[in-house]
Amino acid sequence: MWQYNHKKNKKMSDNFTATYKTVGNALKKKRKEKGLTQRQLADRAEIDRSKISDMENGKEDFQFSTLLKLCRALDMNVAEILKN
């Protein structure tokens, strides 16, 4: 029977920490360029403000759909984020 291995999953997530931080930094930079607060961006993207904070600080293992919502709210595409 399949068992969930928390330690293995944690280790796998840790391998992507640098990528999460890169994405978070790019979102924060674009948000500030647009002169938006986290609250304003959250309202535009229809997501919780704390999620934006966690993402910007590389603490959030986010869903791709959340990233797409933020990109749309910032008038950018995912490729722009990954270029940074």
Coordinates of N, CA and C in Angstrom, one line a residue:
M1 N 0.8 -1.2 0.0 CA 0.0 0.0 0.0 C 0.9 1.2 0.0
W2 N 0.4 2.3 -0.7 CA 1.2 3.5 -0.8 C 1.1 4.3 0.5
Q3 N 2.3 4.8 1.0 CA 2.4 5.6 2.2 C 3.0 6.9 1.9
Y4 N 2.6 7.9 2.5 CA 3.1 9.2 2.4 C 4.3 9.4 3.3
N5 N 5.4 9.8 2.7 CA 6.7 9.9 3.4 C 7.0 11.4 3.6
H6 N 6.7 11.9 4.8 CA 6.8 13.3 5.1 C 8.3 13.8 5.0
K7 N 9.2 13.0 5.5 CA 10.6 13.3 5.4 C 11.1 13.5 3.9
K8 N 10.7 12.5 3.1 CA 11.1 12.5 1.7 C 10.5 13.8 1.0
N9 N 9.2 14.0 1.3 CA 8.5 15.2 0.7 C 9.2 16.5 1.1
K10 N 9.5 16.6 2.4 CA 10.1 17.8 2.9 C 11.5 18.0 2.2
K11 N 12.3 17.0 2.1 CA 13.6 17.1 1.4 C 13.4 17.5 0.0
M12 N 12.4 17.0 -0.7 CA 12.1 17.3 -2.1 C 11.8 18.8 -2.2
S13 N 10.9 19.3 -1.3 CA 10.5 20.7 -1.3 C 11.7 21.6 -1.0
D14 N 12.6 21.2 -0.1 CA 13.8 22.0 0.2 C 14.7 22.2 -1.1
N15 N 14.6 21.2 -2.0 CA 15.4 21.3 -3.2 C 15.0 22.5 -4.1
F16 N 13.8 23.0 -3.9 CA 13.3 24.1 -4.7 C 13.3 25.4 -4.0
T17 N 13.8 25.5 -2.8 CA 13.8 26.7 -2.1 C 14.3 27.9 -2.9
A18 N 15.4 27.8 -3.6 CA 16.0 28.9 -4.4 C 15.1 29.3 -5.4
T19 N 14.4 28.4 -6.1 CA 13.4 28.8 -7.1 C 12.2 29.5 -6.5
Y20 N 11.7 29.1 -5.4 CA 10.6 29.8 -4.7 C 11.1 31.2 -4.4
K21 N 12.3 31.4 -3.9 CA 12.8 32.7 -3.6 C 12.9 33.6 -4.8
T22 N 13.4 33.0 -5.9 CA 13.5 33.8 -7.1 C 12.1 34.3 -7.6
V23 N 11.2 33.4 -7.6 CA 9.8 33.8 -8.0 C 9.3 34.8 -7.1
G24 N 9.5 34.6 -5.8 CA 9.0 35.6 -4.8 C 9.6 37.0 -5.0
N25 N 10.9 37.0 -5.2 CA 11.6 38.3 -5.4 C 11.1 39.0 -6.7
A26 N 10.8 38.2 -7.7 CA 10.3 38.8 -9.0 C 8.9 39.4 -8.8
L27 N 8.1 38.7 -8.0 CA 6.7 39.2 -7.8 C 6.8 40.5 -7.0
K28 N 7.6 40.5 -5.9 CA 7.7 41.6 -5.1 C 8.3 42.8 -5.9
K29 N 9.3 42.6 -6.7 CA 9.8 43.7 -7.5 C 8.8 44.3 -8.5
K30 N 8.0 43.4 -9.1 CA 7.0 43.9 -10.0 C 5.9 44.6 -9.3
R31 N 5.5 44.1 -8.1 CA 4.4 44.7 -7.3 C 4.8 46.1 -6.9
K32 N 6.1 46.3 -6.5 CA 6.6 47.6 -6.1 C 6.7 48.5 -7.3
E33 N 7.1 48.0 -8.4 CA 7.2 48.8 -9.7 C 5.8 49.4 -10.0
K34 N 4.8 48.6 -9.7 CA 3.4 49.0 -10.0 C 2.8 49.9 -8.9
G35 N 3.6 50.1 -7.8 CA 3.2 50.9 -6.7 C 2.0 50.3 -5.9
L36 N 2.0 49.0 -5.8 CA 0.9 48.3 -5.1 C 1.4 47.8 -3.8
T37 N 0.5 47.8 -2.8 CA 0.7 47.1 -1.6 C 0.4 45.7 -1.7
Q38 N 0.7 44.8 -0.8 CA 0.3 43.4 -0.8 C -1.2 43.3 -0.8
R39 N -1.8 44.2 0.0 CA -3.3 44.1 0.1 C -3.9 44.5 -1.2
Q40 N -3.4 45.5 -1.9 CA -4.0 45.9 -3.2 C -3.8 44.7 -4.2
L41 N -2.6 44.1 -4.2 CA -2.4 43.0 -5.1 C -3.3 41.8 -4.8
A42 N -3.4 41.6 -3.5 CA -4.3 40.5 -3.1 C -5.7 40.7 -3.6
D43 N -6.2 41.9 -3.5 CA -7.6 42.2 -3.9 C -7.7 42.0 -5.4
R44 N -6.7 42.5 -6.1 CA -6.8 42.3 -7.6 C -6.7 40.9 -8.0
A45 N -5.9 40.1 -7.3 CA -5.7 38.7 -7.7 C -6.8 37.8 -7.0
E46 N -7.5 38.3 -6.1 CA -8.5 37.6 -5.3 C -7.9 36.4 -4.6
I47 N -6.8 36.7 -3.9 CA -6.2 35.7 -3.0 C -5.9 36.4 -1.7
D48 N -5.5 35.6 -0.7 CA -5.2 36.1 0.6 C -3.9 36.9 0.7
R49 N -3.9 38.0 1.3 CA -2.7 38.8 1.4 C -1.5 38.1 2.1
S50 N -1.8 37.3 3.0 CA -0.7 36.5 3.7 C 0.0 35.5 2.7
K51 N -0.8 35.0 1.8 CA -0.2 34.1 0.8 C 0.9 34.9 0.0
I52 N 0.6 36.2 -0.4 CA 1.5 37.0 -1.1 C 2.8 37.2 -0.3
S53 N 2.6 37.5 0.9 CA 3.7 37.7 1.8 C 4.6 36.4 1.9
D54 N 4.0 35.3 2.0 CA 4.7 34.0 2.1 C 5.4 33.8 0.8
M55 N 4.8 34.0 -0.3 CA 5.4 33.8 -1.6 C 6.6 34.7 -1.9
E56 N 6.4 36.0 -1.5 CA 7.4 37.0 -1.7 C 8.7 36.6 -0.9
N57 N 8.5 36.0 0.2 CA 9.6 35.6 1.1 C 10.1 34.2 0.9
G58 N 9.6 33.5 -0.2 CA 10.0 32.2 -0.5 C 9.6 31.1 0.5
K59 N 8.5 31.4 1.2 CA 8.0 30.5 2.3 C 6.8 29.6 1.8
E60 N 6.3 29.9 0.6 CA 5.1 29.3 0.2 C 5.3 28.3 -0.9
D61 N 4.8 27.1 -0.7 CA 4.8 26.1 -1.8 C 3.5 26.3 -2.5
F62 N 3.4 27.2 -3.4 CA 2.2 27.6 -4.0 C 1.7 26.8 -5.2
Q63 N 0.4 26.9 -5.5 CA -0.1 26.3 -6.7 C 0.1 27.2 -7.9
F64 N 0.3 26.5 -9.0 CA 0.5 27.2 -10.3 C -0.6 28.2 -10.6
S65 N -1.8 27.8 -10.3 CA -3.0 28.7 -10.5 C -2.9 30.0 -9.7
T66 N -2.3 29.9 -8.5 CA -2.1 31.1 -7.7 C -1.0 32.0 -8.4
L67 N 0.0 31.5 -8.9 CA 1.0 32.2 -9.7 C 0.4 32.9 -10.9
L68 N -0.5 32.2 -11.6 CA -1.1 32.7 -12.8 C -2.0 33.9 -12.4
K69 N -2.7 33.8 -11.3 CA -3.6 34.9 -10.8 C -2.8 36.2 -10.5
L70 N -1.6 35.9 -9.9 CA -0.8 37.1 -9.5 C -0.2 37.7 -10.8
C71 N 0.2 36.9 -11.7 CA 0.8 37.4 -13.0 C -0.3 38.2 -13.7
R72 N -1.5 37.7 -13.8 CA -2.5 38.5 -14.4 C -2.8 39.8 -13.7
A73 N -2.8 39.8 -12.4 CA -3.0 41.0 -11.7 C -1.9 42.0 -11.8
L74 N -0.7 41.5 -12.2 CA 0.5 42.4 -12.3 C 0.7 42.7 -13.8
D75 N -0.2 42.3 -14.7 CA 0.0 42.4 -16.1 C 1.4 41.9 -16.6
M76 N 1.7 40.7 -16.2 CA 2.9 40.1 -16.7 C 2.6 38.6 -16.9
N77 N 3.6 37.9 -17.5 CA 3.4 36.5 -17.7 C 4.5 35.7 -16.9
V78 N 4.2 34.4 -16.8 CA 5.1 33.5 -16.0 C 6.5 33.6 -16.5
A79 N 6.7 33.6 -17.8 CA 8.1 33.6 -18.4 C 8.9 34.8 -17.8
E80 N 8.3 36.0 -17.6 CA 9.0 37.1 -17.1 C 9.5 36.8 -15.7
I81 N 8.8 36.1 -14.9 CA 9.2 35.8 -13.5 C 10.4 34.9 -13.6
L82 N 10.4 33.9 -14.4 CA 11.4 32.9 -14.5 C 12.7 33.4 -15.1
K83 N 12.6 34.6 -15.8 CA 13.8 35.2 -16.4 C 14.7 35.8 -15.3
N84 N 14.1 36.2 -14.2 CA 14.9 36.9 -13.1 C 15.9 35.9 -12.4

